[in-house]
PDB file of C-alpha atoms in Angstrom:
ATOM      1  CA  ASP A   1       0.000   0.000   0.000  1.00 69.00           C
ATOM      2  CA  VAL A   2       1.079   3.525  -0.738  1.00 67.00           C
ATOM      3  CA  LYS A   3       1.946   5.447   2.348  1.00 90.00           C
ATOM      4  CA  VAL A   4       2.063   9.231   2.540  1.00 95.00           C
ATOM      5  CA  THR A   5       3.291  10.384   5.906  1.00 96.00           C
ATOM      6  CA  GLN A   6       2.912  13.871   7.289  1.00 96.00           C
ATOM      7  CA  SER A   7       5.173  14.686  10.188  1.00 88.00           C
ATOM      8  CA  SER A   8       2.578  16.136  12.561  1.00 91.00           C
ATOM      9  CA  ARG A   9      -1.140  15.575  13.063  1.00 93.00           C
ATOM     10  CA  TYR A  10      -1.634  18.727  15.127  1.00 95.00           C
ATOM     11  CA  LEU A  11       0.573  21.797  15.298  1.00 96.00           C
ATOM     12  CA  VAL A  12       0.213  25.049  17.214  1.00 97.00           C
ATOM     13  CA  LYS A  13       2.393  27.998  16.253  1.00 97.00           C
ATOM     14  CA  ARG A  14       2.575  31.692  16.981  1.00 97.00           C
ATOM     15  CA  THR A  15       2.123  34.532  14.512  1.00 97.00           C
ATOM     16  CA  GLY A  16       5.377  35.329  12.738  1.00 97.00           C
ATOM     17  CA  GLU A  17       7.001  31.941  13.299  1.00 97.00           C
ATOM     18  CA  LYS A  18       8.539  30.033  10.405  1.00 97.00           C
ATOM     19  CA  VAL A  19       6.720  26.718  10.070  1.00 97.00           C
ATOM     20  CA  PHE A  20       7.817  23.568   8.296  1.00 97.00           C
ATOM     21  CA  LEU A  21       5.358  20.865   7.281  1.00 97.00           C
ATOM     22  CA  GLU A  22       6.997  17.692   6.104  1.00 96.00           C
ATOM     23  CA  CYS A  23       5.600  15.035   3.800  1.00 97.00           C
ATOM     24  CA  VAL A  24       7.198  11.746   2.770  1.00 97.00           C
ATOM     25  CA  GLN A  25       5.876   9.129   0.337  1.00 96.00           C
ATOM     26  CA  ASP A  26       7.221   5.618  -0.113  1.00 94.00           C
ATOM     27  CA  MET A  27       5.988   4.669  -3.604  1.00 88.00           C
ATOM     28  CA  ASP A  28       8.482   6.485  -5.815  1.00 90.00           C
ATOM     29  CA  HIS A  29       5.771   8.809  -7.145  1.00 90.00           C
ATOM     30  CA  GLU A  30       6.888  11.659  -9.366  1.00 89.00           C
ATOM     31  CA  ASN A  31       4.050  13.994  -8.413  1.00 90.00           C
ATOM     32  CA  MET A  32       3.492  15.591  -5.039  1.00 94.00           C
ATOM     33  CA  PHE A  33       1.010  18.211  -3.920  1.00 95.00           C
ATOM     34  CA  TRP A  34       0.129  20.437  -0.995  1.00 97.00           C
ATOM     35  CA  TYR A  35      -3.501  21.365  -0.427  1.00 96.00           C
ATOM     36  CA  ARG A  36      -5.224  23.228   2.353  1.00 97.00           C
ATOM     37  CA  GLN A  37      -8.787  22.424   3.323  1.00 96.00           C
ATOM     38  CA  ASP A  38     -11.137  24.920   4.918  1.00 93.00           C
ATOM     39  CA  PRO A  39     -14.866  24.503   5.673  1.00 87.00           C
ATOM     40  CA  GLY A  40     -16.982  25.513   2.696  1.00 82.00           C
ATOM     41  CA  LEU A  41     -13.945  26.011   0.465  1.00 85.00           C
ATOM     42  CA  GLY A  42     -12.885  22.456  -0.165  1.00 86.00           C
ATOM     43  CA  LEU A  43      -9.349  21.528  -1.133  1.00 92.00           C
ATOM     44  CA  ARG A  44      -7.278  24.355  -2.565  1.00 93.00           C
ATOM     45  CA  LEU A  45      -3.950  23.715  -4.267  1.00 92.00           C
ATOM     46  CA  ILE A  46      -1.003  25.583  -2.755  1.00 96.00           C
ATOM     47  CA  TYR A  47       2.015  24.148  -4.592  1.00 95.00           C
ATOM     48  CA  PHE A  48       2.833  21.067  -6.600  1.00 93.00           C
ATOM     49  CA  SER A  49       5.883  19.320  -7.947  1.00 93.00           C
ATOM     50  CA  TYR A  50       6.227  16.905 -10.852  1.00 88.00           C
ATOM     51  CA  ASP A  51       9.915  16.169 -10.342  1.00 88.00           C
ATOM     52  CA  VAL A  52      12.794  16.619  -7.928  1.00 90.00           C
ATOM     53  CA  LYS A  53      13.907  20.250  -7.705  1.00 85.00           C
ATOM     54  CA  MET A  54      10.789  21.268  -9.630  1.00 88.00           C
ATOM     55  CA  LYS A  55       7.991  23.275  -8.059  1.00 92.00           C
ATOM     56  CA  GLU A  56       5.036  25.177  -9.381  1.00 91.00           C
ATOM     57  CA  LYS A  57       2.559  27.520  -7.769  1.00 91.00           C
ATOM     58  CA  GLY A  58      -0.984  26.359  -7.332  1.00 90.00           C
ATOM     59  CA  ASP A  59      -3.981  28.575  -6.799  1.00 88.00           C
ATOM     60  CA  ILE A  60      -3.083  30.061  -3.400  1.00 93.00           C
ATOM     61  CA  PRO A  61       0.732  30.175  -3.071  1.00 95.00           C
ATOM     62  CA  GLU A  62       0.966  33.512  -1.248  1.00 96.00           C
ATOM     63  CA  GLY A  63       2.725  33.198   2.092  1.00 96.00           C
ATOM     64  CA  TYR A  64       4.034  29.712   1.315  1.00 98.00           C
ATOM     65  CA  SER A  65       7.087  28.150  -0.272  1.00 97.00           C
ATOM     66  CA  VAL A  66       8.103  24.549  -0.890  1.00 97.00           C
ATOM     67  CA  SER A  67      11.178  22.398  -1.180  1.00 96.00           C
ATOM     68  CA  ARG A  68      11.720  19.133  -3.002  1.00 95.00           C
ATOM     69  CA  GLU A  69      15.336  18.085  -2.678  1.00 93.00           C
ATOM     70  CA  LYS A  70      14.559  14.365  -2.823  1.00 94.00           C
ATOM     71  CA  LYS A  71      11.896  12.518  -4.764  1.00 93.00           C
ATOM     72  CA  GLU A  72      10.161  11.131  -1.705  1.00 95.00           C
ATOM     73  CA  ARG A  73      10.012  14.340   0.335  1.00 96.00           C
ATOM     74  CA  PHE A  74       8.011  17.512  -0.278  1.00 97.00           C
ATOM     75  CA  SER A  75       8.107  20.216   2.370  1.00 97.00           C
ATOM     76  CA  LEU A  76       5.752  23.142   2.796  1.00 97.00           C
ATOM     77  CA  ILE A  77       7.138  26.254   4.461  1.00 98.00           C
ATOM     78  CA  LEU A  78       5.177  29.088   5.984  1.00 97.00           C
ATOM     79  CA  GLU A  79       7.703  31.902   5.959  1.00 94.00           C
ATOM     80  CA  SER A  80       5.942  33.985   8.616  1.00 97.00           C
ATOM     81  CA  ALA A  81       2.833  32.298   9.947  1.00 97.00           C
ATOM     82  CA  SER A  82      -0.350  34.327  10.148  1.00 97.00           C
ATOM     83  CA  THR A  83      -3.723  33.570  11.722  1.00 97.00           C
ATOM     84  CA  ASN A  84      -5.367  33.210   8.294  1.00 96.00           C
ATOM     85  CA  GLN A  85      -3.103  30.238   7.665  1.00 98.00           C
ATOM     86  CA  THR A  86      -4.871  28.264  10.380  1.00 97.00           C
ATOM     87  CA  SER A  87      -6.168  25.300   8.399  1.00 97.00           C
ATOM     88  CA  MET A  88      -5.944  21.592   7.652  1.00 97.00           C
ATOM     89  CA  TYR A  89      -2.988  20.903   5.366  1.00 98.00           C
ATOM     90  CA  LEU A  90      -3.043  17.809   3.192  1.00 97.00           C
ATOM     91  CA  CYS A  91      -0.118  16.385   1.279  1.00 97.00           C
ATOM     92  CA  ALA A  92      -0.701  14.004  -1.623  1.00 95.00           C
ATOM     93  CA  SER A  93       1.337  12.042  -4.119  1.00 93.00           C
ATOM     94  CA  SER A  94       0.510  10.348  -7.403  1.00 89.00           C
ATOM     95  CA  PHE A  95       1.845   9.008 -10.653  1.00 78.00           C
ATOM     96  CA  LEU A  96       0.173   9.879 -13.924  1.00 71.00           C
ATOM     97  CA  GLN A  97      -0.452   7.328 -16.661  1.00 63.00           C
ATOM     98  CA  GLY A  98      -2.029   9.210 -19.544  1.00 61.00           C
ATOM     99  CA  THR A  99      -5.065  10.863 -18.053  1.00 60.00           C
ATOM    100  CA  ASN A 100      -5.410   8.300 -15.315  1.00 66.00           C
ATOM    101  CA  GLU A 101      -4.256   9.600 -11.954  1.00 77.00           C
ATOM    102  CA  LYS A 102      -5.012   8.628  -8.394  1.00 85.00           C
ATOM    103  CA  LEU A 103      -3.989  10.864  -5.539  1.00 89.00           C
ATOM    104  CA  PHE A 104      -2.917   9.285  -2.282  1.00 92.00           C
ATOM    105  CA  PHE A 105      -3.325  11.612   0.671  1.00 95.00           C
ATOM    106  CA  GLY A 106      -1.528  11.833   3.967  1.00 96.00           C
ATOM    107  CA  SER A 107      -3.540  12.002   7.179  1.00 95.00           C
ATOM    108  CA  GLY A 108      -3.272  15.780   7.310  1.00 96.00           C
ATOM    109  CA  THR A 109      -1.814  18.380   9.656  1.00 97.00           C
ATOM    110  CA  GLN A 110      -4.212  20.623  11.540  1.00 96.00           C
ATOM    111  CA  LEU A 111      -2.268  23.851  11.999  1.00 97.00           C
ATOM    112  CA  SER A 112      -3.396  26.507  14.421  1.00 97.00           C
ATOM    113  CA  VAL A 113      -1.667  29.894  14.322  1.00 97.00           C
ATOM    114  CA  LEU A 114      -2.263  31.962  17.425  1.00 96.00           C
TER     115      LEU A 114
ATOM    116  CA  GLN B   1     -17.281  31.478 -11.506  1.00 65.00           C
ATOM    117  CA  LYS B   2     -15.574  28.689  -9.611  1.00 72.00           C
ATOM    118  CA  GLU B   3     -13.803  26.116 -11.726  1.00 85.00           C
ATOM    119  CA  VAL B   4     -15.575  23.213 -10.023  1.00 91.00           C
ATOM    120  CA  GLU B   5     -18.905  23.728  -8.264  1.00 92.00           C
ATOM    121  CA  GLN B   6     -20.876  21.473  -5.962  1.00 93.00           C
ATOM    122  CA  ASN B   7     -23.872  21.972  -3.725  1.00 88.00           C
ATOM    123  CA  SER B   8     -22.528  21.886  -0.172  1.00 84.00           C
ATOM    124  CA  GLY B   9     -25.573  20.070   1.199  1.00 84.00           C
ATOM    125  CA  PRO B  10     -26.213  18.387   3.480  1.00 92.00           C
ATOM    126  CA  LEU B  11     -28.011  15.942   1.265  1.00 95.00           C
ATOM    127  CA  SER B  12     -30.125  13.742   3.484  1.00 96.00           C
ATOM    128  CA  VAL B  13     -31.469  10.439   2.157  1.00 96.00           C
ATOM    129  CA  PRO B  14     -33.077   7.430   3.857  1.00 97.00           C
ATOM    130  CA  GLU B  15     -31.270   4.126   3.987  1.00 97.00           C
ATOM    131  CA  GLY B  16     -31.848   2.133   0.806  1.00 97.00           C
ATOM    132  CA  ALA B  17     -32.589   5.166  -1.374  1.00 97.00           C
ATOM    133  CA  ILE B  18     -30.549   6.503  -4.290  1.00 97.00           C
ATOM    134  CA  ALA B  19     -28.290   9.438  -3.464  1.00 97.00           C
ATOM    135  CA  SER B  20     -27.527  11.778  -6.362  1.00 97.00           C
ATOM    136  CA  LEU B  21     -24.534  14.096  -6.132  1.00 97.00           C
ATOM    137  CA  ASN B  22     -23.868  16.711  -8.788  1.00 96.00           C
ATOM    138  CA  CYS B  23     -20.898  18.709  -9.996  1.00 95.00           C
ATOM    139  CA  THR B  24     -20.405  21.304 -12.734  1.00 95.00           C
ATOM    140  CA  TYR B  25     -17.120  22.545 -14.137  1.00 92.00           C
ATOM    141  CA  SER B  26     -16.054  25.543 -16.174  1.00 87.00           C
ATOM    142  CA  ASP B  27     -13.240  24.303 -18.436  1.00 79.00           C
ATOM    143  CA  ARG B  28     -14.677  22.853 -21.652  1.00 75.00           C
ATOM    144  CA  VAL B  29     -11.508  20.944 -22.505  1.00 79.00           C
ATOM    145  CA  SER B  30     -11.309  19.010 -19.232  1.00 80.00           C
ATOM    146  CA  GLN B  31     -10.894  15.314 -19.921  1.00 80.00           C
ATOM    147  CA  SER B  32     -10.640  13.592 -16.558  1.00 89.00           C
ATOM    148  CA  PHE B  33     -13.117  13.588 -13.708  1.00 93.00           C
ATOM    149  CA  PHE B  34     -12.956  12.020 -10.294  1.00 95.00           C
ATOM    150  CA  TRP B  35     -15.048  11.472  -7.193  1.00 97.00           C
ATOM    151  CA  TYR B  36     -13.333  11.318  -3.811  1.00 96.00           C
ATOM    152  CA  ARG B  37     -15.018  10.348  -0.548  1.00 97.00           C
ATOM    153  CA  GLN B  38     -13.932  11.929   2.723  1.00 96.00           C
ATOM    154  CA  TYR B  39     -15.129  10.661   6.074  1.00 96.00           C
ATOM    155  CA  SER B  40     -15.157  13.138   8.935  1.00 92.00           C
ATOM    156  CA  GLY B  41     -11.648  13.599  10.302  1.00 90.00           C
ATOM    157  CA  LYS B  42     -10.099  11.489   7.542  1.00 93.00           C
ATOM    158  CA  SER B  43      -8.327  12.137   4.262  1.00 94.00           C
ATOM    159  CA  PRO B  44     -10.028  11.911   0.855  1.00 95.00           C
ATOM    160  CA  GLU B  45      -9.932   8.608  -0.999  1.00 94.00           C
ATOM    161  CA  LEU B  46     -10.664   7.989  -4.669  1.00 93.00           C
ATOM    162  CA  ILE B  47     -13.871   6.061  -5.370  1.00 94.00           C
ATOM    163  CA  MET B  48     -14.576   6.694  -9.067  1.00 93.00           C
ATOM    164  CA  SER B  49     -12.963   8.145 -12.165  1.00 92.00           C
ATOM    165  CA  ILE B  50     -14.620   8.793 -15.517  1.00 93.00           C
ATOM    166  CA  TYR B  51     -13.209  10.030 -18.821  1.00 90.00           C
ATOM    167  CA  SER B  52     -15.903   9.441 -21.478  1.00 89.00           C
ATOM    168  CA  ASN B  53     -19.451  10.669 -21.873  1.00 92.00           C
ATOM    169  CA  GLY B  54     -22.042   8.334 -20.423  1.00 94.00           C
ATOM    170  CA  ASP B  55     -22.214   6.134 -17.374  1.00 95.00           C
ATOM    171  CA  LYS B  56     -19.585   4.139 -15.525  1.00 95.00           C
ATOM    172  CA  GLU B  57     -20.704   1.656 -12.907  1.00 96.00           C
ATOM    173  CA  ASP B  58     -18.735   0.182 -10.016  1.00 94.00           C
ATOM    174  CA  GLY B  59     -20.812  -1.773  -7.531  1.00 96.00           C
ATOM    175  CA  ARG B  60     -23.376   0.550  -5.968  1.00 97.00           C
ATOM    176  CA  PHE B  61     -21.717   3.608  -7.489  1.00 97.00           C
ATOM    177  CA  THR B  62     -22.403   5.077 -10.932  1.00 97.00           C
ATOM    178  CA  ALA B  63     -20.587   8.080 -12.324  1.00 96.00           C
ATOM    179  CA  GLN B  64     -22.254  10.000 -15.133  1.00 97.00           C
ATOM    180  CA  LEU B  65     -20.507  12.457 -17.437  1.00 95.00           C
ATOM    181  CA  ASN B  66     -21.997  14.940 -19.882  1.00 94.00           C
ATOM    182  CA  LYS B  67     -19.227  17.022 -21.427  1.00 91.00           C
ATOM    183  CA  ALA B  68     -21.598  19.110 -23.550  1.00 91.00           C
ATOM    184  CA  SER B  69     -23.328  20.313 -20.382  1.00 91.00           C
ATOM    185  CA  GLN B  70     -20.071  20.301 -18.360  1.00 92.00           C
ATOM    186  CA  TYR B  71     -21.709  18.167 -15.750  1.00 93.00           C
ATOM    187  CA  VAL B  72     -20.623  15.099 -13.809  1.00 96.00           C
ATOM    188  CA  SER B  73     -22.654  13.241 -11.222  1.00 97.00           C
ATOM    189  CA  LEU B  74     -22.349  10.357  -8.788  1.00 97.00           C
ATOM    190  CA  LEU B  75     -25.240   8.055  -7.989  1.00 97.00           C
ATOM    191  CA  ILE B  76     -25.143   5.816  -4.945  1.00 97.00           C
ATOM    192  CA  ARG B  77     -27.724   3.041  -5.029  1.00 97.00           C
ATOM    193  CA  ASP B  78     -29.049   1.335  -1.919  1.00 97.00           C
ATOM    194  CA  SER B  79     -27.482   4.033   0.273  1.00 97.00           C
ATOM    195  CA  GLN B  80     -26.134   2.865   3.601  1.00 97.00           C
ATOM    196  CA  PRO B  81     -25.367   4.834   6.781  1.00 96.00           C
ATOM    197  CA  SER B  82     -21.704   3.990   6.118  1.00 96.00           C
ATOM    198  CA  ASP B  83     -21.951   6.124   2.937  1.00 97.00           C
ATOM    199  CA  SER B  84     -22.389   9.231   5.106  1.00 97.00           C
ATOM    200  CA  ALA B  85     -19.407  11.384   4.193  1.00 97.00           C
ATOM    201  CA  THR B  86     -18.389  14.393   2.144  1.00 96.00           C
ATOM    202  CA  TYR B  87     -18.041  13.674  -1.570  1.00 97.00           C
ATOM    203  CA  LEU B  88     -15.520  15.763  -3.473  1.00 96.00           C
ATOM    204  CA  CYS B  89     -15.678  16.221  -7.222  1.00 96.00           C
ATOM    205  CA  ALA B  90     -12.299  16.768  -8.888  1.00 94.00           C
ATOM    206  CA  VAL B  91     -11.539  17.829 -12.445  1.00 92.00           C
ATOM    207  CA  ARG B  92      -8.246  17.709 -14.245  1.00 88.00           C
ATOM    208  CA  LEU B  93      -7.728  20.878 -16.226  1.00 80.00           C
ATOM    209  CA  PHE B  94      -4.919  22.685 -17.970  1.00 76.00           C
ATOM    210  CA  SER B  95      -4.039  25.928 -16.270  1.00 70.00           C
ATOM    211  CA  GLY B  96      -0.873  28.010 -16.079  1.00 70.00           C
ATOM    212  CA  GLY B  97       1.014  25.652 -18.359  1.00 74.00           C
ATOM    213  CA  TYR B  98       0.360  22.536 -16.305  1.00 74.00           C
ATOM    214  CA  ASN B  99      -2.310  19.947 -15.768  1.00 75.00           C
ATOM    215  CA  LYS B 100      -3.804  20.440 -12.325  1.00 81.00           C
ATOM    216  CA  LEU B 101      -6.421  18.601 -10.313  1.00 86.00           C
ATOM    217  CA  ILE B 102      -8.997  21.073  -9.007  1.00 88.00           C
ATOM    218  CA  PHE B 103     -11.463  20.051  -6.311  1.00 92.00           C
ATOM    219  CA  GLY B 104     -14.951  21.273  -5.613  1.00 93.00           C
ATOM    220  CA  ALA B 105     -15.927  22.252  -2.081  1.00 92.00           C
ATOM    221  CA  GLY B 106     -17.710  18.929  -1.561  1.00 94.00           C
ATOM    222  CA  THR B 107     -21.239  17.769  -0.833  1.00 95.00           C
ATOM    223  CA  ARG B 108     -22.013  16.344   2.580  1.00 95.00           C
ATOM    224  CA  LEU B 109     -24.202  13.248   2.392  1.00 97.00           C
ATOM    225  CA  ALA B 110     -26.147  11.975   5.396  1.00 97.00           C
ATOM    226  CA  VAL B 111     -27.853   8.578   5.120  1.00 97.00           C
ATOM    227  CA  HIS B 112     -30.307   8.024   7.945  1.00 95.00           C
ATOM    228  CA  PRO B 113     -31.651   4.626   9.044  1.00 91.00           C
TER     229      PRO B 113
END
Protein backbone atom coordinates (compact mmCIF):
# COMPACT_ATOMS: atom_id res chain seq x y z
CA ASP A 1 0.00 0.00 0.00
CA VAL A 2 1.08 3.53 -0.74
CA LYS A 3 1.95 5.45 2.35
CA VAL A 4 2.06 9.23 2.54
CA THR A 5 3.29 10.38 5.91
CA GLN A 6 2.91 13.87 7.29
CA SER A 7 5.17 14.69 10.19
CA SER A 8 2.58 16.14 12.56
CA ARG A 9 -1.14 15.58 13.06
CA TYR A 10 -1.63 18.73 15.13
CA LEU A 11 0.57 21.80 15.30
CA VAL A 12 0.21 25.05 17.21
CA LYS A 13 2.39 28.00 16.25
CA ARG A 14 2.58 31.69 16.98
CA THR A 15 2.12 34.53 14.51
CA GLY A 16 5.38 35.33 12.74
CA GLU A 17 7.00 31.94 13.30
CA LYS A 18 8.54 30.03 10.41
CA VAL A 19 6.72 26.72 10.07
CA PHE A 20 7.82 23.57 8.30
CA LEU A 21 5.36 20.86 7.28
CA GLU A 22 7.00 17.69 6.10
CA CYS A 23 5.60 15.04 3.80
CA VAL A 24 7.20 11.75 2.77
CA GLN A 25 5.88 9.13 0.34
CA ASP A 26 7.22 5.62 -0.11
CA MET A 27 5.99 4.67 -3.60
CA ASP A 28 8.48 6.49 -5.82
CA HIS A 29 5.77 8.81 -7.14
CA GLU A 30 6.89 11.66 -9.37
CA ASN A 31 4.05 13.99 -8.41
CA MET A 32 3.49 15.59 -5.04
CA PHE A 33 1.01 18.21 -3.92
CA TRP A 34 0.13 20.44 -0.99
CA TYR A 35 -3.50 21.37 -0.43
CA ARG A 36 -5.22 23.23 2.35
CA GLN A 37 -8.79 22.42 3.32
CA ASP A 38 -11.14 24.92 4.92
CA PRO A 39 -14.87 24.50 5.67
CA GLY A 40 -16.98 25.51 2.70
CA LEU A 41 -13.95 26.01 0.46
CA GLY A 42 -12.89 22.46 -0.17
CA LEU A 43 -9.35 21.53 -1.13
CA ARG A 44 -7.28 24.35 -2.56
CA LEU A 45 -3.95 23.71 -4.27
CA ILE A 46 -1.00 25.58 -2.75
CA TYR A 47 2.01 24.15 -4.59
CA PHE A 48 2.83 21.07 -6.60
CA SER A 49 5.88 19.32 -7.95
CA TYR A 50 6.23 16.91 -10.85
CA ASP A 51 9.92 16.17 -10.34
CA VAL A 52 12.79 16.62 -7.93
CA LYS A 53 13.91 20.25 -7.70
CA MET A 54 10.79 21.27 -9.63
CA LYS A 55 7.99 23.28 -8.06
CA GLU A 56 5.04 25.18 -9.38
CA LYS A 57 2.56 27.52 -7.77
CA GLY A 58 -0.98 26.36 -7.33
CA ASP A 59 -3.98 28.57 -6.80
CA ILE A 60 -3.08 30.06 -3.40
CA PRO A 61 0.73 30.18 -3.07
CA GLU A 62 0.97 33.51 -1.25
CA GLY A 63 2.72 33.20 2.09
CA TYR A 64 4.03 29.71 1.32
CA SER A 65 7.09 28.15 -0.27
CA VAL A 66 8.10 24.55 -0.89
CA SER A 67 11.18 22.40 -1.18
CA ARG A 68 11.72 19.13 -3.00
CA GLU A 69 15.34 18.09 -2.68
CA LYS A 70 14.56 14.37 -2.82
CA LYS A 71 11.90 12.52 -4.76
CA GLU A 72 10.16 11.13 -1.71
CA ARG A 73 10.01 14.34 0.34
CA PHE A 74 8.01 17.51 -0.28
CA SER A 75 8.11 20.22 2.37
CA LEU A 76 5.75 23.14 2.80
CA ILE A 77 7.14 26.25 4.46
CA LEU A 78 5.18 29.09 5.98
CA GLU A 79 7.70 31.90 5.96
CA SER A 80 5.94 33.98 8.62
CA ALA A 81 2.83 32.30 9.95
CA SER A 82 -0.35 34.33 10.15
CA THR A 83 -3.72 33.57 11.72
CA ASN A 84 -5.37 33.21 8.29
CA GLN A 85 -3.10 30.24 7.67
CA THR A 86 -4.87 28.26 10.38
CA SER A 87 -6.17 25.30 8.40
CA MET A 88 -5.94 21.59 7.65
CA TYR A 89 -2.99 20.90 5.37
CA LEU A 90 -3.04 17.81 3.19
CA CYS A 91 -0.12 16.38 1.28
CA ALA A 92 -0.70 14.00 -1.62
CA SER A 93 1.34 12.04 -4.12
CA SER A 94 0.51 10.35 -7.40
CA PHE A 95 1.84 9.01 -10.65
CA LEU A 96 0.17 9.88 -13.92
CA GLN A 97 -0.45 7.33 -16.66
CA GLY A 98 -2.03 9.21 -19.54
CA THR A 99 -5.07 10.86 -18.05
CA ASN A 100 -5.41 8.30 -15.32
CA GLU A 101 -4.26 9.60 -11.95
CA LYS A 102 -5.01 8.63 -8.39
CA LEU A 103 -3.99 10.86 -5.54
CA PHE A 104 -2.92 9.29 -2.28
CA PHE A 105 -3.32 11.61 0.67
CA GLY A 106 -1.53 11.83 3.97
CA SER A 107 -3.54 12.00 7.18
CA GLY A 108 -3.27 15.78 7.31
CA THR A 109 -1.81 18.38 9.66
CA GLN A 110 -4.21 20.62 11.54
CA LEU A 111 -2.27 23.85 12.00
CA SER A 112 -3.40 26.51 14.42
CA VAL A 113 -1.67 29.89 14.32
CA LEU A 114 -2.26 31.96 17.42
CA GLN B 1 -17.28 31.48 -11.51
CA LYS B 2 -15.57 28.69 -9.61
CA GLU B 3 -13.80 26.12 -11.73
CA VAL B 4 -15.57 23.21 -10.02
CA GLU B 5 -18.91 23.73 -8.26
CA GLN B 6 -20.88 21.47 -5.96
CA ASN B 7 -23.87 21.97 -3.72
CA SER B 8 -22.53 21.89 -0.17
CA GLY B 9 -25.57 20.07 1.20
CA PRO B 10 -26.21 18.39 3.48
CA LEU B 11 -28.01 15.94 1.26
CA SER B 12 -30.13 13.74 3.48
CA VAL B 13 -31.47 10.44 2.16
CA PRO B 14 -33.08 7.43 3.86
CA GLU B 15 -31.27 4.13 3.99
CA GLY B 16 -31.85 2.13 0.81
CA ALA B 17 -32.59 5.17 -1.37
CA ILE B 18 -30.55 6.50 -4.29
CA ALA B 19 -28.29 9.44 -3.46
CA SER B 20 -27.53 11.78 -6.36
CA LEU B 21 -24.53 14.10 -6.13
CA ASN B 22 -23.87 16.71 -8.79
CA CYS B 23 -20.90 18.71 -10.00
CA THR B 24 -20.40 21.30 -12.73
CA TYR B 25 -17.12 22.54 -14.14
CA SER B 26 -16.05 25.54 -16.17
CA ASP B 27 -13.24 24.30 -18.44
CA ARG B 28 -14.68 22.85 -21.65
CA VAL B 29 -11.51 20.94 -22.51
CA SER B 30 -11.31 19.01 -19.23
CA GLN B 31 -10.89 15.31 -19.92
CA SER B 32 -10.64 13.59 -16.56
CA PHE B 33 -13.12 13.59 -13.71
CA PHE B 34 -12.96 12.02 -10.29
CA TRP B 35 -15.05 11.47 -7.19
CA TYR B 36 -13.33 11.32 -3.81
CA ARG B 37 -15.02 10.35 -0.55
CA GLN B 38 -13.93 11.93 2.72
CA TYR B 39 -15.13 10.66 6.07
CA SER B 40 -15.16 13.14 8.93
CA GLY B 41 -11.65 13.60 10.30
CA LYS B 42 -10.10 11.49 7.54
CA SER B 43 -8.33 12.14 4.26
CA PRO B 44 -10.03 11.91 0.85
CA GLU B 45 -9.93 8.61 -1.00
CA LEU B 46 -10.66 7.99 -4.67
CA ILE B 47 -13.87 6.06 -5.37
CA MET B 48 -14.58 6.69 -9.07
CA SER B 49 -12.96 8.14 -12.17
CA ILE B 50 -14.62 8.79 -15.52
CA TYR B 51 -13.21 10.03 -18.82
CA SER B 52 -15.90 9.44 -21.48
CA ASN B 53 -19.45 10.67 -21.87
CA GLY B 54 -22.04 8.33 -20.42
CA ASP B 55 -22.21 6.13 -17.37
CA LYS B 56 -19.59 4.14 -15.53
CA GLU B 57 -20.70 1.66 -12.91
CA ASP B 58 -18.74 0.18 -10.02
CA GLY B 59 -20.81 -1.77 -7.53
CA ARG B 60 -23.38 0.55 -5.97
CA PHE B 61 -21.72 3.61 -7.49
CA THR B 62 -22.40 5.08 -10.93
CA ALA B 63 -20.59 8.08 -12.32
CA GLN B 64 -22.25 10.00 -15.13
CA LEU B 65 -20.51 12.46 -17.44
CA ASN B 66 -22.00 14.94 -19.88
CA LYS B 67 -19.23 17.02 -21.43
CA ALA B 68 -21.60 19.11 -23.55
CA SER B 69 -23.33 20.31 -20.38
CA GLN B 70 -20.07 20.30 -18.36
CA TYR B 71 -21.71 18.17 -15.75
CA VAL B 72 -20.62 15.10 -13.81
CA SER B 73 -22.65 13.24 -11.22
CA LEU B 74 -22.35 10.36 -8.79
CA LEU B 75 -25.24 8.05 -7.99
CA ILE B 76 -25.14 5.82 -4.94
CA ARG B 77 -27.72 3.04 -5.03
CA ASP B 78 -29.05 1.34 -1.92
CA SER B 79 -27.48 4.03 0.27
CA GLN B 80 -26.13 2.87 3.60
CA PRO B 81 -25.37 4.83 6.78
CA SER B 82 -21.70 3.99 6.12
CA ASP B 83 -21.95 6.12 2.94
CA SER B 84 -22.39 9.23 5.11
CA ALA B 85 -19.41 11.38 4.19
CA THR B 86 -18.39 14.39 2.14
CA TYR B 87 -18.04 13.67 -1.57
CA LEU B 88 -15.52 15.76 -3.47
CA CYS B 89 -15.68 16.22 -7.22
CA ALA B 90 -12.30 16.77 -8.89
CA VAL B 91 -11.54 17.83 -12.44
CA ARG B 92 -8.25 17.71 -14.25
CA LEU B 93 -7.73 20.88 -16.23
CA PHE B 94 -4.92 22.69 -17.97
CA SER B 95 -4.04 25.93 -16.27
CA GLY B 96 -0.87 28.01 -16.08
CA GLY B 97 1.01 25.65 -18.36
CA TYR B 98 0.36 22.54 -16.31
CA ASN B 99 -2.31 19.95 -15.77
CA LYS B 100 -3.80 20.44 -12.32
CA LEU B 101 -6.42 18.60 -10.31
CA ILE B 102 -9.00 21.07 -9.01
CA PHE B 103 -11.46 20.05 -6.31
CA GLY B 104 -14.95 21.27 -5.61
CA ALA B 105 -15.93 22.25 -2.08
CA GLY B 106 -17.71 18.93 -1.56
CA THR B 107 -21.24 17.77 -0.83
CA ARG B 108 -22.01 16.34 2.58
CA LEU B 109 -24.20 13.25 2.39
CA ALA B 110 -26.15 11.97 5.40
CA VAL B 111 -27.85 8.58 5.12
CA HIS B 112 -30.31 8.02 7.95
CA PRO B 113 -31.65 4.63 9.04
